[in-house]
Short mmCIF file of C-alpha atoms and ligand atoms in Angstrom, two decimals:
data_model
loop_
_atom_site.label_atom_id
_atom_site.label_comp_id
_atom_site.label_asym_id
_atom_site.label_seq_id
_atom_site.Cartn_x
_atom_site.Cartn_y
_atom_site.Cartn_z
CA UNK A 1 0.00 0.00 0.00
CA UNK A 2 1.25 3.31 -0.97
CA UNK A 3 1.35 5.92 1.78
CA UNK A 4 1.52 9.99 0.58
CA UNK A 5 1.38 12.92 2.79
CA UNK A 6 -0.01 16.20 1.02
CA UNK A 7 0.54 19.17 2.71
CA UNK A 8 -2.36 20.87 1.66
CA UNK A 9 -2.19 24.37 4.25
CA UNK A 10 -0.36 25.54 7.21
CA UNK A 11 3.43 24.17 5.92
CA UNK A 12 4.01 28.67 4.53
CA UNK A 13 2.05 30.04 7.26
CA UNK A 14 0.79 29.64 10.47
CA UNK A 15 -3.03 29.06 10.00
CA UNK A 16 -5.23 27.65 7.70
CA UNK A 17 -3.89 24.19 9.05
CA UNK A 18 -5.18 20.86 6.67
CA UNK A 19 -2.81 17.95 5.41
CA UNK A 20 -4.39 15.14 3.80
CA UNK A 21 -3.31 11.28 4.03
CA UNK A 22 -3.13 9.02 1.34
CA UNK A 23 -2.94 5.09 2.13
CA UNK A 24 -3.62 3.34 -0.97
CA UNK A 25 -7.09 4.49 -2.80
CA UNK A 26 -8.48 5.79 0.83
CA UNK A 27 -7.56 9.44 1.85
CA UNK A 28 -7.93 10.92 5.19
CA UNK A 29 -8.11 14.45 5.54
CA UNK A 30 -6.47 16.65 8.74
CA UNK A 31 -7.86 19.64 9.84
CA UNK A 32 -9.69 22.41 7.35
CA UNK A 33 -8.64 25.79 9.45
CA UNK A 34 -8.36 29.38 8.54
CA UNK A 35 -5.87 31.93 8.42
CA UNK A 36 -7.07 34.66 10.51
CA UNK A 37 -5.27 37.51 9.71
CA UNK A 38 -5.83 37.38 6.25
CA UNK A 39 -9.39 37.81 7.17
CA UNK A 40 -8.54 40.97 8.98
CA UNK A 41 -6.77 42.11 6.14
CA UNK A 42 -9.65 42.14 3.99
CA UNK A 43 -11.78 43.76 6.64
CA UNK A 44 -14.56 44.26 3.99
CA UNK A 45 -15.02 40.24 3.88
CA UNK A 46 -17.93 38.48 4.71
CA UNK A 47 -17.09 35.11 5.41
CA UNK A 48 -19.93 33.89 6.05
CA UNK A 49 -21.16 34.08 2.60
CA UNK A 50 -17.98 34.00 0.72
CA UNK A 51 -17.37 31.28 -1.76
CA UNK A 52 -14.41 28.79 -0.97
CA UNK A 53 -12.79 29.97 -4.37
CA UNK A 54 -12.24 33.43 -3.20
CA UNK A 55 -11.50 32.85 0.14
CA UNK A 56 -8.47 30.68 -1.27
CA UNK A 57 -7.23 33.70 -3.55
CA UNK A 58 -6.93 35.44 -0.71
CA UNK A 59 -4.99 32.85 1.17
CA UNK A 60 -7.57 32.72 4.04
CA UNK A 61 -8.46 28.97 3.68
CA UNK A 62 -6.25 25.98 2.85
CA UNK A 63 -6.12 25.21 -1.34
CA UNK A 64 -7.58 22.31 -1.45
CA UNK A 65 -7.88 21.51 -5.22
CA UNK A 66 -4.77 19.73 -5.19
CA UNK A 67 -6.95 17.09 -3.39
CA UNK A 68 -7.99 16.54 -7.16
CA UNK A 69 -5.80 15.09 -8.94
CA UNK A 70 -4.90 12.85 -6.03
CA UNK A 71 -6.10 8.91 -6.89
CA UNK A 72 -8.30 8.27 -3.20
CA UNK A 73 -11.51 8.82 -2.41
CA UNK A 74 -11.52 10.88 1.01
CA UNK A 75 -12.89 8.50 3.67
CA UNK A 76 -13.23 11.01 6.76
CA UNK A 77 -12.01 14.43 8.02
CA UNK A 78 -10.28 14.62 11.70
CA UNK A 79 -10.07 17.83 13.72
CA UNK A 80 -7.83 17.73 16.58
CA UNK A 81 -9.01 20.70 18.52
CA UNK A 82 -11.49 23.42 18.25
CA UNK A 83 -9.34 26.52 17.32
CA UNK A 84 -10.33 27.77 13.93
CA UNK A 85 -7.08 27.64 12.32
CA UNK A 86 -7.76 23.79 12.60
CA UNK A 87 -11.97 23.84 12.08
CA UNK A 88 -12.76 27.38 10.44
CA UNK A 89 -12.47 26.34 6.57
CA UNK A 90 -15.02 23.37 7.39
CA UNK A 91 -18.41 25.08 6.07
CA UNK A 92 -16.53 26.15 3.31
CA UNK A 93 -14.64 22.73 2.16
CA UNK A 94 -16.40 20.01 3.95
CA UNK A 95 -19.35 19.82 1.79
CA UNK A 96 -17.21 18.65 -1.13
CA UNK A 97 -16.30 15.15 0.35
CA UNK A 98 -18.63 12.73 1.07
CA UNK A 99 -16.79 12.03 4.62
CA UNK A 100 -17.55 12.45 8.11
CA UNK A 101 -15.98 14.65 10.22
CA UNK A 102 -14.22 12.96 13.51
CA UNK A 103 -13.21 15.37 16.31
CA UNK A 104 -13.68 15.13 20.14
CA UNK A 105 -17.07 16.18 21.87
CA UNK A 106 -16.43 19.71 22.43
CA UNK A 107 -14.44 20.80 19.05
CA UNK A 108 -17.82 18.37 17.67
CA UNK A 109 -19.74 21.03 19.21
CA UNK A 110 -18.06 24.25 17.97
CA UNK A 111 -17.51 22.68 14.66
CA UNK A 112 -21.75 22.17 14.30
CA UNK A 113 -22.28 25.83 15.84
CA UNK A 114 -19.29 26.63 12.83
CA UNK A 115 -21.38 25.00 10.07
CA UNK A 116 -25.02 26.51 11.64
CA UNK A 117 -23.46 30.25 10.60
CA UNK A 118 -22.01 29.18 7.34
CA UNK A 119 -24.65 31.18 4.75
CA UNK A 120 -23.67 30.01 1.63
CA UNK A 121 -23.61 26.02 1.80
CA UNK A 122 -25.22 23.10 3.33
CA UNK A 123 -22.61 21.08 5.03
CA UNK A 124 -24.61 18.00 5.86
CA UNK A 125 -21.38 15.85 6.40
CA UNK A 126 -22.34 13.03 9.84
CA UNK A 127 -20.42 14.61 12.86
CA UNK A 128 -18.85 11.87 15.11
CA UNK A 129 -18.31 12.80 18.77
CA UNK A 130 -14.71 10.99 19.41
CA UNK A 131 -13.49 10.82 22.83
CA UNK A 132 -9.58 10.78 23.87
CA UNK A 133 -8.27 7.12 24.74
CA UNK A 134 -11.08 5.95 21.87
CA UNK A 135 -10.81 4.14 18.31
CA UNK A 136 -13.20 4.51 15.22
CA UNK A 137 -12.75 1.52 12.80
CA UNK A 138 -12.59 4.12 8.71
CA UNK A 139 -11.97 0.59 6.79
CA UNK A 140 -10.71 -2.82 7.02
CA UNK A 141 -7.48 -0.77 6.76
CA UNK A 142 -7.16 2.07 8.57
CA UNK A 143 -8.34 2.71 12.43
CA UNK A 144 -8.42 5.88 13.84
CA UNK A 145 -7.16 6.31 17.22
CA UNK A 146 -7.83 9.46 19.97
CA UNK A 147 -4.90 9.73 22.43
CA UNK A 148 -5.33 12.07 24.55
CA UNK A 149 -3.21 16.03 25.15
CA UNK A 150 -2.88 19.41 26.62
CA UNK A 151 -3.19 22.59 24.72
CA UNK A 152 -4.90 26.01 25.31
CA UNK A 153 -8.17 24.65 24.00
CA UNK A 154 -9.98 21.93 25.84
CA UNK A 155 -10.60 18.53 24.45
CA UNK A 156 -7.60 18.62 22.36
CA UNK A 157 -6.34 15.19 21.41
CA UNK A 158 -3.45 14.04 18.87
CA UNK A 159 -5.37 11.86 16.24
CA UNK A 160 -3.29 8.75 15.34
CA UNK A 161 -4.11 6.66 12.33
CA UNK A 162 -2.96 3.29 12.30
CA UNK A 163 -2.40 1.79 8.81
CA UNK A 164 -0.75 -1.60 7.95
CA UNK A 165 2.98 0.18 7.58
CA UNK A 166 2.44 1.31 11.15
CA UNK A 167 0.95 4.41 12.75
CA UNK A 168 0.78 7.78 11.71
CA UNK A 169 0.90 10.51 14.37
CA UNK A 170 -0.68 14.34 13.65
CA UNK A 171 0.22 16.19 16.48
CA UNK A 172 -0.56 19.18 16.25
CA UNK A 173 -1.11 20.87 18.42
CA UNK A 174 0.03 19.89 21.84
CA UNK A 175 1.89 20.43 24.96
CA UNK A 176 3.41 18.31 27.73
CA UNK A 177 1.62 19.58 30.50
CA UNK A 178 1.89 17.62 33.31
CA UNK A 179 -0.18 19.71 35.54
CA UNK A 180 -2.97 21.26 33.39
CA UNK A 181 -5.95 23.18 34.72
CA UNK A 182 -8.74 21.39 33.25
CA UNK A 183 -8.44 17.67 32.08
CA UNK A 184 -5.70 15.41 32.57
CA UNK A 185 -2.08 15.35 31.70
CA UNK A 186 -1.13 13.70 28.43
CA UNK A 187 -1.48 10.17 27.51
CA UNK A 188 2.63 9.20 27.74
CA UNK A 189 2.05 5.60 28.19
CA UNK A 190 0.25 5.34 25.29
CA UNK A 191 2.67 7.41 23.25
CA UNK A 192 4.96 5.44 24.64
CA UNK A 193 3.14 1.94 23.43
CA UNK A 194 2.20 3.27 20.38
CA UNK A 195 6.32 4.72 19.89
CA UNK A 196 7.16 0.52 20.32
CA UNK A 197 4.30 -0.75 17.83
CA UNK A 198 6.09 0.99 15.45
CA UNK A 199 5.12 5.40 13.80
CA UNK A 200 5.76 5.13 10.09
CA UNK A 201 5.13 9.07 9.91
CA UNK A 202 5.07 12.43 12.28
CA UNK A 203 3.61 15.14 11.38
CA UNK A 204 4.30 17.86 14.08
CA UNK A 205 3.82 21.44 15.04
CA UNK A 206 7.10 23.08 14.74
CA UNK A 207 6.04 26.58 15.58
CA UNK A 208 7.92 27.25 18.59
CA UNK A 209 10.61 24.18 17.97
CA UNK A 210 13.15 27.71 18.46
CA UNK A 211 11.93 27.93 22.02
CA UNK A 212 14.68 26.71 24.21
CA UNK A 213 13.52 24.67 27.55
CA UNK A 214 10.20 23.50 27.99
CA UNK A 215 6.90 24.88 27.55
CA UNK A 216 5.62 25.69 31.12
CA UNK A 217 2.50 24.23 32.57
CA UNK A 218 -0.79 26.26 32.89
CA UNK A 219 -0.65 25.99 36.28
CA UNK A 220 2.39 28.74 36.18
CA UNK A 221 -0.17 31.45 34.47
CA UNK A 222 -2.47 30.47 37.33
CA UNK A 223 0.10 31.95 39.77
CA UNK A 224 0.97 34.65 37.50
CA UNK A 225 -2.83 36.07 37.08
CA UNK A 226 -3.24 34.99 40.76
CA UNK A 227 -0.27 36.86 42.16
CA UNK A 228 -1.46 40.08 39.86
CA UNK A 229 -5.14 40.14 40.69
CA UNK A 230 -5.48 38.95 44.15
CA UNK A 231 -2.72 41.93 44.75
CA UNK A 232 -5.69 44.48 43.90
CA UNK A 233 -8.16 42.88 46.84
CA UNK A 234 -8.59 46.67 48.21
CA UNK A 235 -8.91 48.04 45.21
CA UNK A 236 -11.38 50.34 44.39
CA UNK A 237 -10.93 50.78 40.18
CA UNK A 238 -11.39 48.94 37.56
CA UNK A 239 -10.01 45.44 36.58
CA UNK A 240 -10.33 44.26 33.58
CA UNK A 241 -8.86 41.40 31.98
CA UNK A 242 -8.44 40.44 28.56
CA UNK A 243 -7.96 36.93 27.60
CA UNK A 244 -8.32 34.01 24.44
CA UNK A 245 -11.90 33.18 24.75
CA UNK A 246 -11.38 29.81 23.68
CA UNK A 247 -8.42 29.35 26.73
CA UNK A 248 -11.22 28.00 28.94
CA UNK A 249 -8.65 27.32 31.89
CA UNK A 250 -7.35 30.46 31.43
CA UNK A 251 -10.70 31.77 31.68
CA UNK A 252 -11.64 29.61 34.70
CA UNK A 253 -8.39 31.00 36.06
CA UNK A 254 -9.35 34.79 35.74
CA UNK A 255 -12.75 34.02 37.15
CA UNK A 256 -11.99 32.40 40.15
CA UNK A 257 -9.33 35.06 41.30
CA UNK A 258 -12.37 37.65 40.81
CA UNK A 259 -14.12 35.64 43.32
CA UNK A 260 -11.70 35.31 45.70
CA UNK A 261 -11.28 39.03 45.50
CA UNK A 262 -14.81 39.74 46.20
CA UNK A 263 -15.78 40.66 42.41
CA UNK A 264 -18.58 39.64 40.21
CA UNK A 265 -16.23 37.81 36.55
CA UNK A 266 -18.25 39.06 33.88
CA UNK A 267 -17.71 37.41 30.48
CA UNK A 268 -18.33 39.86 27.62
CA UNK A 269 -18.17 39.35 24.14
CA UNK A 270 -19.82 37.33 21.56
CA UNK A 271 -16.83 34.62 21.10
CA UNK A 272 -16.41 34.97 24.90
CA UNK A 273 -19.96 33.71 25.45
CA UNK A 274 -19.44 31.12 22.39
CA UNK A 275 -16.77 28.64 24.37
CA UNK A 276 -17.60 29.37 27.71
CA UNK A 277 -20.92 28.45 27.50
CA UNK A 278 -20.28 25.79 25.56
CA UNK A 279 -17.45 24.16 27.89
CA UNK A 280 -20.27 24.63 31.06
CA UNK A 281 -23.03 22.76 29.26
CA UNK A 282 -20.49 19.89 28.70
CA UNK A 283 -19.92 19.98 31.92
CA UNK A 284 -16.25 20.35 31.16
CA UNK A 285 -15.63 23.35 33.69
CA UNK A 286 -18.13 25.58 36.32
CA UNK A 287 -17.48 28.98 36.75
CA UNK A 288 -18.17 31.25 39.89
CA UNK A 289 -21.80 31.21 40.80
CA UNK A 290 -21.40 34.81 40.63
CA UNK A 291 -20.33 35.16 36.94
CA UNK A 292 -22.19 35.93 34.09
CA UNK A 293 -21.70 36.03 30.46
CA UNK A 294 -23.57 38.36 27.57
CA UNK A 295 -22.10 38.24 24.03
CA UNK A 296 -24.62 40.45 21.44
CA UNK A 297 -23.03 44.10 21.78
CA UNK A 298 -26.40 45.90 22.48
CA UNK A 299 -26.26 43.74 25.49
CA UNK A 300 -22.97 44.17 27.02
CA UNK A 301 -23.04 48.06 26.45
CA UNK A 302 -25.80 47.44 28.76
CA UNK A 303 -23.74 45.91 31.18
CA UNK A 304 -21.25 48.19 31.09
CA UNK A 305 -23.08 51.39 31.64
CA UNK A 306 -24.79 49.05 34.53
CA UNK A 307 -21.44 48.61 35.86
CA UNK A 308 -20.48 52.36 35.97
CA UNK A 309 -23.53 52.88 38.06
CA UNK A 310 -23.32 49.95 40.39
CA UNK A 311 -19.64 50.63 40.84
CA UNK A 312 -16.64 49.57 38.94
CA UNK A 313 -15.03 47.88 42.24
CA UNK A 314 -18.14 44.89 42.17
CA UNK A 315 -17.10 43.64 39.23
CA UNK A 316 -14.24 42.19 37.10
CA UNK A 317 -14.78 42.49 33.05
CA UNK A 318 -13.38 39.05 31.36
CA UNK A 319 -13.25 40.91 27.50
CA UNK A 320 -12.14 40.19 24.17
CA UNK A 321 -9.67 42.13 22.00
CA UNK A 322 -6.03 41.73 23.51
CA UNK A 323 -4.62 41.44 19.78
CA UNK A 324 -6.22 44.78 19.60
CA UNK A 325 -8.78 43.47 17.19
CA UNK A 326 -11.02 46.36 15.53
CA UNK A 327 -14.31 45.95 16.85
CA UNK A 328 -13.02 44.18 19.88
CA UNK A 329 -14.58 45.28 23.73
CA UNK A 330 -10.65 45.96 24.42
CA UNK A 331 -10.63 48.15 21.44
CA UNK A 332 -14.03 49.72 21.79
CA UNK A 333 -13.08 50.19 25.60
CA UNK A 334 -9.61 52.38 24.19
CA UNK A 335 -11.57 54.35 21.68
CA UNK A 336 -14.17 55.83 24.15
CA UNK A 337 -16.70 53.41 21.77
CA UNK A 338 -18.65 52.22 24.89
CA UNK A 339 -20.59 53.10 27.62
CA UNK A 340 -18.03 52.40 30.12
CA UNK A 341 -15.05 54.90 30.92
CA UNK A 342 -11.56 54.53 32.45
CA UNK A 343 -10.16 56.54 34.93
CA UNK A 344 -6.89 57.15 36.53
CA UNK A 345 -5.67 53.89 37.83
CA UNK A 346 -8.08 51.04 36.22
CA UNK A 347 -6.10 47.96 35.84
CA UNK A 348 -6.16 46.33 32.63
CA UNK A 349 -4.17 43.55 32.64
CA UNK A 350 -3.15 41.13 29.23
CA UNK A 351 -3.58 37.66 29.89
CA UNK A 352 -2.45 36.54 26.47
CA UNK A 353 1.12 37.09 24.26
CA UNK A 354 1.29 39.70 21.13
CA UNK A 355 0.74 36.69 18.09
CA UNK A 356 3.71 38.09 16.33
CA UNK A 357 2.66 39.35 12.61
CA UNK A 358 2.54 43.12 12.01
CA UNK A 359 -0.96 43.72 12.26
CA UNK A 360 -1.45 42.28 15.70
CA UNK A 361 1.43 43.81 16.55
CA UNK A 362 0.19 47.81 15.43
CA UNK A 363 -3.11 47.37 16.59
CA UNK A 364 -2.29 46.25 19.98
CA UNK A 365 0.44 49.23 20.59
CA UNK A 366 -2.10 51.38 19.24
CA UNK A 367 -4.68 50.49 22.44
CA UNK A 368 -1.84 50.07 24.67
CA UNK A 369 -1.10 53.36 24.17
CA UNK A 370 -4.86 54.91 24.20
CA UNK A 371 -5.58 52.82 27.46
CA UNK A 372 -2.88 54.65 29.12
CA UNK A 373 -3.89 57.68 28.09
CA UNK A 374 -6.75 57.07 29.91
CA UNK A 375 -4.67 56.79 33.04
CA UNK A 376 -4.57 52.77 33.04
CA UNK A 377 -2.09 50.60 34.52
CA UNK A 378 -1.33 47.86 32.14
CA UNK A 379 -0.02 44.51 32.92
CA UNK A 380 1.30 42.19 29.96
CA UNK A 381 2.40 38.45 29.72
CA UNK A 382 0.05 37.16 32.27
CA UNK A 383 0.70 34.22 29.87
CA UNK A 384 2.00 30.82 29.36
CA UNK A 385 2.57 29.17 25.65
CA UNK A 386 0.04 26.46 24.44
CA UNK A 387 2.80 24.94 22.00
CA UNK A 388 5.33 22.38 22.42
CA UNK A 389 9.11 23.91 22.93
CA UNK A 390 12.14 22.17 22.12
CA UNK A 391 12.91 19.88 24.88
CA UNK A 392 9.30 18.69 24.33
CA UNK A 393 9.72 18.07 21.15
CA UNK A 394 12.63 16.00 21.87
CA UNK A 395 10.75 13.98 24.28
CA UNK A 396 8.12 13.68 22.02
CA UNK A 397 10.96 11.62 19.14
CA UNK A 398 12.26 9.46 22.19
CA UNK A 399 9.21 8.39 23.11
CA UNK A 400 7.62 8.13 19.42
CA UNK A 401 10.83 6.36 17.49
CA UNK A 402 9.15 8.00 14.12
CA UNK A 403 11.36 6.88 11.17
CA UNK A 404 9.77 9.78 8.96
CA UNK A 405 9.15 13.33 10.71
CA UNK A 406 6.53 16.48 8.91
CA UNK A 407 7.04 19.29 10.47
CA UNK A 408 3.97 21.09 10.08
CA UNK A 409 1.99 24.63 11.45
CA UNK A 410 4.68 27.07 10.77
CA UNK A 411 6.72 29.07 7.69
CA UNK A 412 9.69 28.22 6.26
CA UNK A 413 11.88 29.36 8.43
CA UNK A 414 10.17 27.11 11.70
CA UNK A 415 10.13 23.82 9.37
CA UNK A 416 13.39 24.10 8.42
CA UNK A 417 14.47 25.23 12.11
CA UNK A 418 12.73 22.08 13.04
CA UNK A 419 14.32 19.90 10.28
CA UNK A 420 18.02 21.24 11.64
CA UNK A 421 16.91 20.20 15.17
CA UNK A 422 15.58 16.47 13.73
CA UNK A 423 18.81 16.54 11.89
CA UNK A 424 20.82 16.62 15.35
CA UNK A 425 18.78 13.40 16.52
CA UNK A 426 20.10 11.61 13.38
CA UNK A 427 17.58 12.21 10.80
CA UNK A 428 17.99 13.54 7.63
CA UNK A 429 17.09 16.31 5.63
CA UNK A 430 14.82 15.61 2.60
CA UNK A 431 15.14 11.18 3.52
CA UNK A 432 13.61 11.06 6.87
CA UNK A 433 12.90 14.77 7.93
CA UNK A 434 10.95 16.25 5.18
CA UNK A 435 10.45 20.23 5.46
CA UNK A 436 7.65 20.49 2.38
CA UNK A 437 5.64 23.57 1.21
CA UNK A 438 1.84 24.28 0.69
CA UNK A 439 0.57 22.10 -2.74
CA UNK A 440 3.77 19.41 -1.93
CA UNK A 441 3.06 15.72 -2.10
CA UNK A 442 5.28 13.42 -0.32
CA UNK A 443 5.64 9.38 -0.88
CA UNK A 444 6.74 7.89 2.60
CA UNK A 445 7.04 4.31 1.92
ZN1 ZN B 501 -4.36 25.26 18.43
#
């Protein structure tokens, strides 16, 4: 049986993640994501009822018409987590393969709220709920295995498909946190098990393969948005915090430090109220009986002028718009846009890292910079990585034995910075670690 890995998106960027497996005539398909920033970019785009054809002219979605002239039929589509650079180009690609799509309960969940906005197509593919630690059975051939991870999304798992030349591992993303904040640590025994039956193929995240060290555990930006906000207990201004909606430990985190302070977390923002509801119904987390969460914008400039009147010092806003998004409750907040206003000494503290491209980088100067003019204290890096580093990867090769390694989820520059490090474990550029491009097909066996 011939086994091919096309590298379909996310091998020039980082975003619009998909890579599709070929094992014989049956193809298995890896994430459909988006590429944010080209979105924002284009700020005049409507994605919701934008054809798949434009959106890959502008790069925002994974090109998938190489899948064409590849000889398979596509047997099912896996998601490892919920963020949408692994699930946003689903309503716009899914609806072209009769496949269904495999991802754990709660990216299952944001993936069918993805495909109930979509405008322009019916995406009627079956959604199968997947849990970590289970198997699904695609053909005679190929089993699909769950094992589960830690990232900054919950329910993340590294799919693992097991084919008759040995497994092939998709790991991205992941990190090896051994004390996480919601869920349990990875699955190491079963990497480990699964490293001795034998990995024909990695394909791995290599975006942060430059870090040196470890990645540290979630539990560390616990302490650090513990130490910060529980240092403000007699505080009498404003504390707002500014977070990755879908980071629901973080989230859980921030909320439970406004407790213990004696505030009221409220969650604001549409996207805030998206995963955090979400992740309560599933019982996956509870939040403060004090909290409360409203997401349409008439509402929460409700809230807000209700919180000026009430008194700033009851409550602690959990908002969106630390990349300094336009449109954003951060950014409204900086521009005077809302009915809420700063005064000297409000605390607005970042519980998230600048995502390094230019954009993110202007607009969140440009807030920085208006919230203190507004007399606010800011507070950055109240923030711990979601991505494996380097000595994580490493473990992650010792325990996995691959004798091919993809690095995937990253430029040019990462893939080949991933390649170098492979290359110091004793594999080899171009034979056994293969850094490929968007549109490249690759024959493993
Ligand atoms: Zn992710």
């Amino acid at each position: 049986m011939e086994i091919e890995i096309i590298a379909v998106g996310g091998y020039d960027e980082v975003g619009r993640n998909m890579t599709a497996v070929r094992c014989g005539k049956e193809v298995i398909i890896f994430d459909m994501g988006l590429r944010l920033d080209q979105l924002m970019i284009h700020e005049d785009a409507e994605v919701d009822e934008m054809h798949p054809l434009d959106l890959i002219t502008i790069n925002a979605i994974p090109d998938d018409t190489i899948l064409q002239k590849v000889e398979g039929t596509v047997k099912a589509i896996v998601c490892s987590h919920g963020h949408l650079d692994h699930i946003g180009a689903i309503p716009k690609l899914a609806h072209r393969y009769k496949a269904p799509i495999i991802s754990t309960p709660y990216t299952t969940e944001l993936i069918s709220q993805q495909i109930r906005g979509e405008k322009k197509f019916g995406v009627n593919n079956k959604l199968v709920a997947l849990s970590a630690g289970q198997r699904y059975t695609i053909s005679p051939n190929l089993v699909l295995e769950f094992v589960r991870t830690q990232h900054s999304i919950i329910d993340t798992v590294t799919p693992v498909l097991h084919t008759p030349h040995g497994a092939i591992v998709y790991a991205c993303d992941f990190k090896f946190d051994r004390t996480p904040v919601i869920g349990l640590p990875p699955d190491f025994a079963r990497f480990r098990q699964i490293g001795k039956e034998g990995v024909l193929a990695l394909i791995v995240e290599s975006t942060y393969i430059h870090r040196p060290g470890r990645c540290p555990s979630e539990r560390i930006a616990r302490d650090l948005v513990r130490d910060v906000i529980t240092s403000f207990e007699d505080d009498k201004n404003a504390i707002i915090v500014s977070t990755f909606s879908s980071h629901i430990s973080r989230v859980k985190t921030i909320a439970e430090c406004a407790y213990e302070i004696g505030r009221k977390p409220v969650f604001l923002g549409r996207s805030m109220q998206k995963y955090s509801v979400t992740a309560e119904q599933m019982k996956f987390v509870s939040f403060p009986e004090t909290s409360s969460v409203f997401g349409e914008r008439r509402t929460v400039d409700r809230v807000m002028r209700r919180m000026m009147k009430e008194g700033k010092e009851k409550f602690l806003p959990i908002v969106t718009g630390h990349q300094g998004e336009p449109g954003s409750i951060l950014t409204r907040l900086a521009h005077g846009d809302i009915p809420y206003q700063l005064a000297k000494g409000d605390k607005v503290l970042f519980s998230a890292n600048v995502i390094p491209n230019p954009m993110n980088v202007g607009n969140r100067y440009a807030i920085e910079h208006r919230l203190k003019m507004a007399g606010a204290r800011i507070f950055t890096d109240l923030h711990v990585s979601g991505h494996a580093y380097r000595e994580d990867h490493y473990e992650f090769i010792q325990m996995l034995q691959p004798q091919h390694i993809i690095p995937a989820h990253a430029d040019l520059k990462m893939t080949a910075g991933y390649a170098e490090f492979a290359g110091d474990l004793g594999y080899t550029a171009n034979s056994t670690v293969h850094p490929v491009r968007n549109g490249q097909r690759l024959r493993i066996n």
